[in-house]
mmCIF file of C-alpha atoms and ligand atoms in Angstrom:
data_model
loop_
_atom_site.group_PDB
_atom_site.id
_atom_site.type_symbol
_atom_site.label_atom_id
_atom_site.label_comp_id
_atom_site.label_asym_id
_atom_site.label_seq_id
_atom_site.Cartn_x
_atom_site.Cartn_y
_atom_site.Cartn_z
ATOM 1 C CA ALA A 1 27.365 32.433 27.065
ATOM 2 C CA LYS A 2 23.963 33.125 28.516
ATOM 3 C CA ALA A 3 22.847 35.010 25.354
ATOM 4 C CA ALA A 4 24.057 32.146 23.111
ATOM 5 C CA GLY A 5 22.122 29.723 25.261
ATOM 6 C CA ARG A 6 19.038 31.782 24.948
ATOM 7 C CA ASN A 7 19.536 31.942 21.130
ATOM 8 C CA THR A 8 19.951 28.257 20.803
ATOM 9 C CA PHE A 9 16.808 27.776 22.802
ATOM 10 C CA ARG A 10 15.025 30.239 20.585
ATOM 11 C CA PHE A 11 16.041 28.365 17.425
ATOM 12 C CA TYR A 12 14.978 25.130 18.928
ATOM 13 C CA ASP A 13 11.716 26.690 19.962
ATOM 14 C CA GLU A 14 11.076 28.051 16.509
ATOM 15 C CA ALA A 15 11.821 24.682 14.836
ATOM 16 C CA MET A 16 9.395 23.052 17.299
ATOM 17 C CA ASN A 17 6.824 25.672 16.462
ATOM 18 C CA ARG A 18 7.205 25.253 12.761
ATOM 19 C CA HIS A 19 6.881 21.521 13.152
ATOM 20 C CA ALA A 20 3.826 21.869 15.351
ATOM 21 C CA ILE A 21 2.242 24.374 12.962
ATOM 22 C CA GLN A 22 2.836 22.044 9.972
ATOM 23 C CA ARG A 23 1.371 19.195 11.884
ATOM 24 C CA LEU A 24 -1.705 21.223 12.860
ATOM 25 C CA ALA A 25 -2.165 22.308 9.280
ATOM 26 C CA LEU A 26 -1.928 18.649 8.165
ATOM 27 C CA GLU A 27 -4.475 17.656 10.746
ATOM 28 C CA SER A 28 -7.031 20.272 9.851
ATOM 29 C CA ASP A 29 -6.525 19.535 6.108
ATOM 30 C CA LEU A 30 -6.970 15.857 6.744
ATOM 31 C CA ARG A 31 -10.214 16.437 8.617
ATOM 32 C CA ARG A 32 -11.550 18.133 5.486
ATOM 33 C CA ALA A 33 -9.916 15.849 2.929
ATOM 34 C CA LEU A 34 -12.776 13.448 2.704
ATOM 35 C CA GLY A 35 -15.456 16.124 2.293
ATOM 36 C CA ARG A 36 -13.309 17.849 -0.315
ATOM 37 C CA ASN A 37 -12.956 14.676 -2.426
ATOM 38 C CA GLN A 38 -9.175 14.634 -2.013
ATOM 39 C CA LEU A 39 -8.921 10.983 -1.092
ATOM 40 C CA GLU A 40 -8.465 8.324 -3.750
ATOM 41 C CA LEU A 41 -7.936 4.639 -4.004
ATOM 42 C CA PHE A 42 -5.129 3.252 -6.134
ATOM 43 C CA TYR A 43 -5.250 -0.407 -7.214
ATOM 44 C CA GLN A 44 -2.425 -2.951 -7.407
ATOM 45 C CA PRO A 45 -2.957 -6.341 -9.121
ATOM 46 C CA GLN A 46 -2.412 -9.726 -7.521
ATOM 47 C CA ILE A 47 -1.366 -12.410 -10.010
ATOM 48 C CA ARG A 48 -2.018 -16.114 -9.841
ATOM 49 C CA THR A 49 1.210 -18.111 -10.107
ATOM 50 C CA ILE A 50 -0.389 -21.086 -11.785
ATOM 51 C CA ASP A 51 -1.708 -19.316 -14.912
ATOM 52 C CA ASN A 52 -0.575 -15.684 -14.617
ATOM 53 C CA GLY A 53 -4.196 -14.672 -14.346
ATOM 54 C CA LEU A 54 -5.542 -11.688 -12.402
ATOM 55 C CA ALA A 55 -6.566 -13.010 -8.960
ATOM 56 C CA GLY A 56 -7.614 -9.663 -7.541
ATOM 57 C CA VAL A 57 -6.523 -6.212 -6.586
ATOM 58 C CA GLU A 58 -5.524 -4.416 -3.400
ATOM 59 C CA ALA A 59 -7.016 -0.938 -2.876
ATOM 60 C CA LEU A 60 -4.439 1.487 -1.415
ATOM 61 C CA MET A 61 -5.376 4.954 -0.231
ATOM 62 C CA ARG A 62 -3.843 8.171 -1.466
ATOM 63 C CA TRP A 63 -4.364 11.822 -0.494
ATOM 64 C CA ARG A 64 -4.264 14.304 -3.334
ATOM 65 C CA HIS A 65 -3.369 17.487 -1.409
ATOM 66 C CA PRO A 66 -3.971 20.693 -3.391
ATOM 67 C CA GLU A 67 -0.535 22.179 -2.397
ATOM 68 C CA ARG A 68 1.526 19.177 -1.353
ATOM 69 C CA GLY A 69 0.620 16.767 -4.118
ATOM 70 C CA LEU A 70 0.100 13.065 -3.555
ATOM 71 C CA ILE A 71 0.578 12.095 0.078
ATOM 72 C CA SER A 72 1.438 8.542 1.083
ATOM 73 C CA PRO A 73 -0.793 6.563 3.459
ATOM 74 C CA VAL A 74 2.338 5.910 5.504
ATOM 75 C CA GLU A 75 2.226 9.597 6.365
ATOM 76 C CA PHE A 76 -1.517 10.255 6.827
ATOM 77 C CA ILE A 77 -3.058 6.964 8.086
ATOM 78 C CA PRO A 78 -1.270 7.203 11.488
ATOM 79 C CA VAL A 79 -2.475 10.864 11.790
ATOM 80 C CA ALA A 80 -6.025 9.756 10.951
ATOM 81 C CA GLU A 81 -5.752 7.133 13.617
ATOM 82 C CA GLU A 82 -4.673 9.679 16.210
ATOM 83 C CA LEU A 83 -7.400 12.113 15.214
ATOM 84 C CA GLY A 84 -9.988 9.359 15.587
ATOM 85 C CA ILE A 85 -11.218 9.765 11.986
ATOM 86 C CA ILE A 86 -9.756 6.498 10.618
ATOM 87 C CA SER A 87 -13.116 4.738 10.844
ATOM 88 C CA GLU A 88 -14.670 7.330 8.535
ATOM 89 C CA LEU A 89 -11.774 6.914 6.098
ATOM 90 C CA GLY A 90 -12.094 3.133 6.324
ATOM 91 C CA ARG A 91 -15.784 3.235 5.644
ATOM 92 C CA TRP A 92 -15.212 5.491 2.668
ATOM 93 C CA ALA A 93 -12.521 3.127 1.310
ATOM 94 C CA LEU A 94 -14.772 0.076 1.655
ATOM 95 C CA GLN A 95 -17.662 1.855 -0.018
ATOM 96 C CA LYS A 96 -15.478 3.187 -2.825
ATOM 97 C CA ALA A 97 -13.800 -0.207 -3.482
ATOM 98 C CA SER A 98 -17.236 -1.929 -3.448
ATOM 99 C CA ARG A 99 -18.680 0.518 -5.973
ATOM 100 C CA GLN A 100 -15.555 0.215 -8.097
ATOM 101 C CA ILE A 101 -15.663 -3.542 -8.436
ATOM 102 C CA VAL A 102 -19.414 -3.338 -9.309
ATOM 103 C CA ALA A 103 -18.570 -0.792 -12.032
ATOM 104 C CA TRP A 104 -15.737 -2.958 -13.390
ATOM 105 C CA ARG A 105 -17.915 -6.021 -13.586
ATOM 106 C CA GLN A 106 -20.659 -4.054 -15.316
ATOM 107 C CA GLN A 107 -17.994 -2.996 -17.905
ATOM 108 C CA GLY A 108 -17.037 -6.666 -18.259
ATOM 109 C CA LEU A 109 -13.589 -6.111 -16.725
ATOM 110 C CA PRO A 110 -12.645 -9.447 -15.159
ATOM 111 C CA VAL A 111 -11.619 -8.338 -11.660
ATOM 112 C CA PRO A 112 -12.400 -11.281 -9.321
ATOM 113 C CA ARG A 113 -12.028 -9.413 -6.058
ATOM 114 C CA VAL A 114 -10.826 -6.299 -4.330
ATOM 115 C CA ALA A 115 -8.937 -6.225 -0.990
ATOM 116 C CA VAL A 116 -9.427 -3.341 1.445
ATOM 117 C CA ASN A 117 -7.104 -2.593 4.424
ATOM 118 C CA LEU A 118 -8.576 -2.324 7.942
ATOM 119 C CA SER A 119 -6.718 -0.318 10.590
ATOM 120 C CA PRO A 120 -6.313 -1.373 14.252
ATOM 121 C CA ARG A 121 -8.673 1.396 15.421
ATOM 122 C CA GLN A 122 -11.486 0.341 13.090
ATOM 123 C CA PHE A 123 -11.283 -2.985 14.638
ATOM 124 C CA ASP A 124 -12.612 -1.717 17.998
ATOM 125 C CA ALA A 125 -15.943 -0.567 16.490
ATOM 126 C CA PRO A 126 -18.951 -2.499 17.788
ATOM 127 C CA ASN A 127 -20.899 -4.593 15.206
ATOM 128 C CA LEU A 128 -17.946 -4.301 12.809
ATOM 129 C CA ALA A 129 -19.031 -7.311 10.696
ATOM 130 C CA ASP A 130 -22.622 -5.979 10.338
ATOM 131 C CA ARG A 131 -21.377 -2.512 9.333
ATOM 132 C CA ILE A 132 -19.016 -3.983 6.768
ATOM 133 C CA GLU A 133 -21.753 -6.190 5.321
ATOM 134 C CA GLU A 134 -24.103 -3.217 5.038
ATOM 135 C CA ILE A 135 -21.600 -1.058 3.165
ATOM 136 C CA ILE A 136 -20.867 -3.797 0.627
ATOM 137 C CA THR A 137 -24.460 -4.753 0.087
ATOM 138 C CA ALA A 138 -25.609 -1.132 -0.252
ATOM 139 C CA ALA A 139 -22.982 -0.700 -3.004
ATOM 140 C CA GLY A 140 -24.542 -3.567 -4.880
ATOM 141 C CA ALA A 141 -21.471 -5.777 -4.567
ATOM 142 C CA ASP A 142 -21.346 -9.487 -3.830
ATOM 143 C CA LYS A 143 -19.671 -10.182 -0.487
ATOM 144 C CA SER A 144 -17.452 -12.759 -2.066
ATOM 145 C CA TRP A 145 -15.884 -10.024 -4.171
ATOM 146 C CA LEU A 146 -14.476 -8.248 -1.166
ATOM 147 C CA GLU A 147 -11.516 -9.197 0.978
ATOM 148 C CA LEU A 148 -10.477 -7.469 4.206
ATOM 149 C CA GLU A 149 -6.803 -7.198 5.057
ATOM 150 C CA ILE A 150 -5.836 -7.051 8.703
ATOM 151 C CA THR A 151 -2.173 -7.014 9.757
ATOM 152 C CA GLU A 152 -0.804 -9.847 11.874
ATOM 153 C CA SER A 153 0.239 -7.382 14.572
ATOM 154 C CA THR A 154 -3.268 -5.885 14.771
ATOM 155 C CA ALA A 155 -4.709 -9.377 14.964
ATOM 156 C CA MET A 156 -2.308 -10.348 17.729
ATOM 157 C CA GLN A 157 -3.054 -7.220 19.822
ATOM 158 C CA GLN A 158 -6.415 -8.747 20.643
ATOM 159 C CA PRO A 159 -6.337 -12.331 19.364
ATOM 160 C CA GLU A 160 -9.643 -13.353 20.939
ATOM 161 C CA ARG A 161 -11.482 -10.409 19.449
ATOM 162 C CA PHE A 162 -9.803 -11.008 16.127
ATOM 163 C CA ILE A 163 -10.976 -14.652 15.963
ATOM 164 C CA GLN A 164 -14.517 -13.606 16.956
ATOM 165 C CA ILE A 165 -14.714 -10.972 14.223
ATOM 166 C CA LEU A 166 -13.018 -13.280 11.713
ATOM 167 C CA ARG A 167 -15.740 -15.851 12.304
ATOM 168 C CA GLN A 168 -18.451 -13.284 11.912
ATOM 169 C CA LEU A 169 -16.996 -12.020 8.685
ATOM 170 C CA ARG A 170 -16.553 -15.492 7.266
ATOM 171 C CA GLN A 171 -20.072 -16.459 8.250
ATOM 172 C CA ARG A 172 -21.255 -13.503 6.143
ATOM 173 C CA GLY A 173 -19.329 -14.820 3.155
ATOM 174 C CA LEU A 174 -16.426 -12.310 3.352
ATOM 175 C CA GLN A 175 -12.844 -13.148 2.759
ATOM 176 C CA VAL A 176 -10.156 -12.133 5.270
ATOM 177 C CA ALA A 177 -6.401 -11.866 4.637
ATOM 178 C CA MET A 178 -3.709 -11.670 7.285
ATOM 179 C CA ASP A 179 -1.483 -8.850 6.079
ATOM 180 C CA ASP A 180 2.295 -8.472 6.771
ATOM 181 C CA PHE A 181 2.471 -12.097 7.820
ATOM 182 C CA GLY A 182 5.735 -12.958 9.576
ATOM 183 C CA THR A 183 6.131 -9.541 11.262
ATOM 184 C CA GLY A 184 3.644 -10.178 14.098
ATOM 185 C CA HIS A 185 3.760 -13.034 16.492
ATOM 186 C CA SER A 186 1.021 -15.530 15.824
ATOM 187 C CA SER A 187 1.395 -18.874 17.468
ATOM 188 C CA LEU A 188 0.615 -22.052 15.613
ATOM 189 C CA ALA A 189 -2.307 -22.585 17.930
ATOM 190 C CA MET A 190 -3.748 -19.186 17.052
ATOM 191 C CA LEU A 191 -3.274 -19.731 13.304
ATOM 192 C CA CYS A 192 -5.114 -23.046 13.508
ATOM 193 C CA ALA A 193 -8.033 -21.317 15.191
ATOM 194 C CA MET A 194 -8.255 -18.620 12.469
ATOM 195 C CA PRO A 195 -10.413 -19.308 9.421
ATOM 196 C CA LEU A 196 -8.316 -17.031 7.171
ATOM 197 C CA SER A 197 -8.702 -16.964 3.367
ATOM 198 C CA VAL A 198 -5.263 -15.556 2.671
ATOM 199 C CA LEU A 199 -1.875 -15.148 4.286
ATOM 200 C CA LYS A 200 0.152 -12.274 2.854
ATOM 201 C CA LEU A 201 3.870 -12.998 3.228
ATOM 202 C CA ASP A 202 5.478 -9.747 4.230
ATOM 203 C CA ARG A 203 7.749 -8.029 1.788
ATOM 204 C CA SER A 204 10.723 -8.287 4.207
ATOM 205 C CA PHE A 205 10.798 -12.034 3.492
ATOM 206 C CA VAL A 206 10.565 -11.584 -0.260
ATOM 207 C CA GLU A 207 13.285 -8.960 -0.602
ATOM 208 C CA GLN A 208 16.306 -11.303 -0.251
ATOM 209 C CA LEU A 209 14.912 -14.107 -2.400
ATOM 210 C CA PRO A 210 16.379 -16.272 -3.858
ATOM 211 C CA ASP A 211 19.808 -15.449 -2.334
ATOM 212 C CA SER A 212 18.966 -15.807 1.346
ATOM 213 C CA GLU A 213 18.705 -19.457 2.253
ATOM 214 C CA THR A 214 16.947 -18.501 5.468
ATOM 215 C CA ASP A 215 14.305 -16.514 3.619
ATOM 216 C CA VAL A 216 13.790 -19.332 1.093
ATOM 217 C CA ALA A 217 13.200 -21.649 4.010
ATOM 218 C CA VAL A 218 10.791 -19.224 5.685
ATOM 219 C CA ALA A 219 8.816 -18.695 2.490
ATOM 220 C CA GLY A 220 8.688 -22.421 1.896
ATOM 221 C CA ALA A 221 7.566 -23.048 5.457
ATOM 222 C CA VAL A 222 4.755 -20.479 5.195
ATOM 223 C CA VAL A 223 3.521 -22.044 1.982
ATOM 224 C CA SER A 224 3.499 -25.581 3.421
ATOM 225 C CA LEU A 225 1.867 -24.428 6.652
ATOM 226 C CA ALA A 226 -0.841 -22.653 4.574
ATOM 227 C CA ARG A 227 -1.381 -25.895 2.611
ATOM 228 C CA GLN A 228 -2.342 -27.588 5.877
ATOM 229 C CA LEU A 229 -4.437 -24.723 7.209
ATOM 230 C CA ARG A 230 -5.978 -23.919 3.813
ATOM 231 C CA PRO A 231 -5.449 -20.167 3.297
ATOM 232 C CA ALA A 232 -3.870 -19.146 0.001
ATOM 233 C CA VAL A 233 -0.510 -17.404 0.193
ATOM 234 C CA VAL A 234 0.135 -13.993 -1.501
ATOM 235 C CA ALA A 235 3.735 -12.792 -1.574
ATOM 236 C CA GLU A 236 4.052 -9.015 -1.259
ATOM 237 C CA GLY A 237 6.712 -6.767 -2.788
ATOM 238 C CA VAL A 238 7.677 -8.977 -5.727
ATOM 239 C CA GLU A 239 10.065 -6.833 -7.790
ATOM 240 C CA THR A 240 12.246 -9.253 -9.782
ATOM 241 C CA LEU A 241 11.862 -12.262 -12.024
ATOM 242 C CA ALA A 242 14.207 -14.168 -9.747
ATOM 243 C CA GLN A 243 11.825 -13.596 -6.831
ATOM 244 C CA GLN A 244 8.873 -14.628 -9.035
ATOM 245 C CA ARG A 245 10.578 -17.855 -10.037
ATOM 246 C CA CYS A 246 11.545 -18.664 -6.508
ATOM 247 C CA LEU A 247 8.114 -18.062 -5.047
ATOM 248 C CA ALA A 248 6.429 -19.980 -7.849
ATOM 249 C CA SER A 249 8.716 -22.968 -7.328
ATOM 250 C CA LEU A 250 7.890 -22.882 -3.571
ATOM 251 C CA GLY A 251 4.212 -23.140 -4.451
ATOM 252 C CA CYS A 252 3.128 -19.613 -3.514
ATOM 253 C CA ASP A 253 -0.410 -19.059 -4.908
ATOM 254 C CA MET A 254 -0.378 -15.379 -5.784
ATOM 255 C CA LEU A 255 2.176 -12.615 -6.277
ATOM 256 C CA GLN A 256 1.889 -8.865 -5.877
ATOM 257 C CA GLY A 257 4.499 -6.213 -6.533
ATOM 258 C CA TYR A 258 6.112 -3.670 -8.799
ATOM 259 C CA LEU A 259 7.155 -6.466 -11.174
ATOM 260 C CA TYR A 260 3.546 -6.525 -12.387
ATOM 261 C CA SER A 261 2.424 -3.059 -11.581
ATOM 262 C CA ARG A 262 2.696 -0.238 -9.079
ATOM 263 C CA PRO A 263 -0.601 0.738 -7.468
ATOM 264 C CA LEU A 264 -2.482 2.726 -10.148
ATOM 265 C CA PRO A 265 -5.456 5.152 -10.268
ATOM 266 C CA ALA A 266 -8.625 3.306 -11.325
ATOM 267 C CA ALA A 267 -8.545 4.497 -14.975
ATOM 268 C CA GLU A 268 -4.883 3.498 -15.420
ATOM 269 C CA PHE A 269 -5.517 0.156 -13.769
ATOM 270 C CA GLU A 270 -8.382 -0.503 -16.255
ATOM 271 C CA THR A 271 -5.978 0.190 -19.145
ATOM 272 C CA TRP A 272 -3.435 -2.122 -17.528
ATOM 273 C CA VAL A 273 -6.033 -4.915 -17.403
ATOM 274 C CA ARG A 274 -7.209 -4.345 -20.980
ATOM 275 C CA ASN A 275 -3.605 -4.351 -22.313
ATOM 276 C CA ARG A 276 -2.969 -7.556 -20.558
ATOM 277 C CA LEU A 277 -6.062 -9.172 -21.991
ATOM 278 C CA ALA A 278 -5.267 -7.891 -25.494
HETATM 279 P P1 C2E B 301 0.374 -2.597 3.028
HETATM 280 O O1 C2E B 301 -1.081 -2.872 3.256
HETATM 281 O O2 C2E B 301 1.380 -3.608 3.515
HETATM 282 O O3 C2E B 301 0.476 -2.288 1.454
HETATM 283 C C1 C2E B 301 1.563 -2.689 0.642
HETATM 284 C C2 C2E B 301 2.481 -1.538 0.396
HETATM 285 O O4 C2E B 301 3.585 -1.993 -0.319
HETATM 286 C C3 C2E B 301 1.826 -0.409 -0.439
HETATM 287 O O5 C2E B 301 2.406 0.848 -0.035
HETATM 288 C C4 C2E B 301 2.387 -0.765 -1.829
HETATM 289 O O6 C2E B 301 2.356 0.361 -2.705
HETATM 290 C C5 C2E B 301 3.754 -1.217 -1.520
HETATM 291 N N1 C2E B 301 4.309 -2.146 -2.545
HETATM 292 C C6 C2E B 301 3.586 -2.925 -3.398
HETATM 293 N N2 C2E B 301 4.448 -3.605 -4.169
HETATM 294 C C7 C2E B 301 5.620 -3.240 -3.870
HETATM 295 C C8 C2E B 301 6.985 -3.665 -4.295
HETATM 296 O O7 C2E B 301 7.158 -4.438 -5.213
HETATM 297 N N3 C2E B 301 8.045 -3.059 -3.667
HETATM 298 C C9 C2E B 301 7.910 -2.154 -2.688
HETATM 299 N N4 C2E B 301 8.995 -1.653 -2.159
HETATM 300 N N5 C2E B 301 6.690 -1.807 -2.225
HETATM 301 C C10 C2E B 301 5.585 -2.326 -2.817
HETATM 302 P P2 C2E B 301 1.432 2.092 0.213
HETATM 303 O O8 C2E B 301 0.424 2.100 -0.882
HETATM 304 O O9 C2E B 301 2.308 3.277 0.355
HETATM 305 O O10 C2E B 301 0.699 1.750 1.508
HETATM 306 C C11 C2E B 301 1.404 1.723 2.733
HETATM 307 C C12 C2E B 301 0.597 1.224 3.879
HETATM 308 O O11 C2E B 301 -0.492 2.164 4.212
HETATM 309 C C13 C2E B 301 -0.127 -0.102 3.524
HETATM 310 O O12 C2E B 301 0.775 -1.182 3.738
HETATM 311 C C14 C2E B 301 -1.251 -0.062 4.619
HETATM 312 O O13 C2E B 301 -0.736 -0.498 5.854
HETATM 313 C C15 C2E B 301 -1.546 1.414 4.735
HETATM 314 N N6 C2E B 301 -2.752 1.696 3.860
HETATM 315 C C16 C2E B 301 -2.901 1.938 2.589
HETATM 316 N N7 C2E B 301 -4.193 2.138 2.261
HETATM 317 C C17 C2E B 301 -4.918 1.971 3.398
HETATM 318 C C18 C2E B 301 -6.303 2.025 3.700
HETATM 319 O O14 C2E B 301 -7.224 2.224 2.855
HETATM 320 N N8 C2E B 301 -6.677 1.792 5.020
HETATM 321 C C19 C2E B 301 -5.772 1.564 5.985
HETATM 322 N N9 C2E B 301 -6.142 1.348 7.253
HETATM 323 N N10 C2E B 301 -4.398 1.465 5.702
HETATM 324 C C20 C2E B 301 -4.006 1.671 4.456
HETATM 325 CA CA1 CA B 302 -2.381 -4.505 2.810
HETATM 326 CA CA1 CA B 303 1.278 -5.817 3.565
HETATM 327 CA CA1 CA B 304 3.005 -3.253 5.407
#
């Protein structure tokens, strides 16, 4: 019995070790990913409900790992946060997206704006608004072409700081979207104090449309709240025509999801836009 126990322990130990080794390998690879040009931005369109036009794109990060292939941000963004390198990645993403929209406009591709995600950790950096402005301006982009997405739960971790940064960003002519709206816990009072450009209705409220009466009511309430407070509403995760029709009838301003396109590498996104215009 004692031997068996020791064996079990040894297996457990080895599994732990393997996991720890994989994790360490991932960490050291991630530290070098940026310098080795392994990070990429994919782009997903946001469509205006009113005329089906392209309202903008969201930039979503991907890691092209030489052995493991394309790695999802769900897997590596939390690791980057723990390693304390998320700010570098975030800076890179903002720079890349800014340069990309400049290039698109020079090519005459009608992309009105590009949205970039900010992580909770980036949020703690001093002079955040100044640093963001510098990156965009250095890339030759107009600040009104950029939008910064911050999740509701990040915003609500430090609401006072969020409102302060939001004001600074808006004063500089930048747009700010509250991402994953409905999953955090903003109060009405907080929402009223926030000069947001966009509310992004979280995918979890879109999924069950139009069958769930509760979710229809929630989506409708978010749209009418936004009408009063002025931000535009983007619905995330739109996959079906039934969802599209429901959200359009509720007065949702913009739609984003696989129904229109998955996030695409820049070149494929350009083809998508050209085909749509043709
Ligand atoms: P998010 O910001 O909420 O991005 C939306 C996610 O939903 C994306 O996943 C997108 O591919 C996915 N999506 C879009 N349309 C649909 C749809 O119709 N159905 C379904 N099921 N999913 C859809 P992705 O690209 O894997 O990104 C996951 C998360 O990783 C993002 O969630 C964001 O939190 C984070 N992330 C991605 N890029 C960055 C970045 O550059 N910086 C930071 N800090 N976080 C990022
Ligand atoms: Ca987002
Ligand atoms: Ca989201
Ligand atoms: Ca999300």
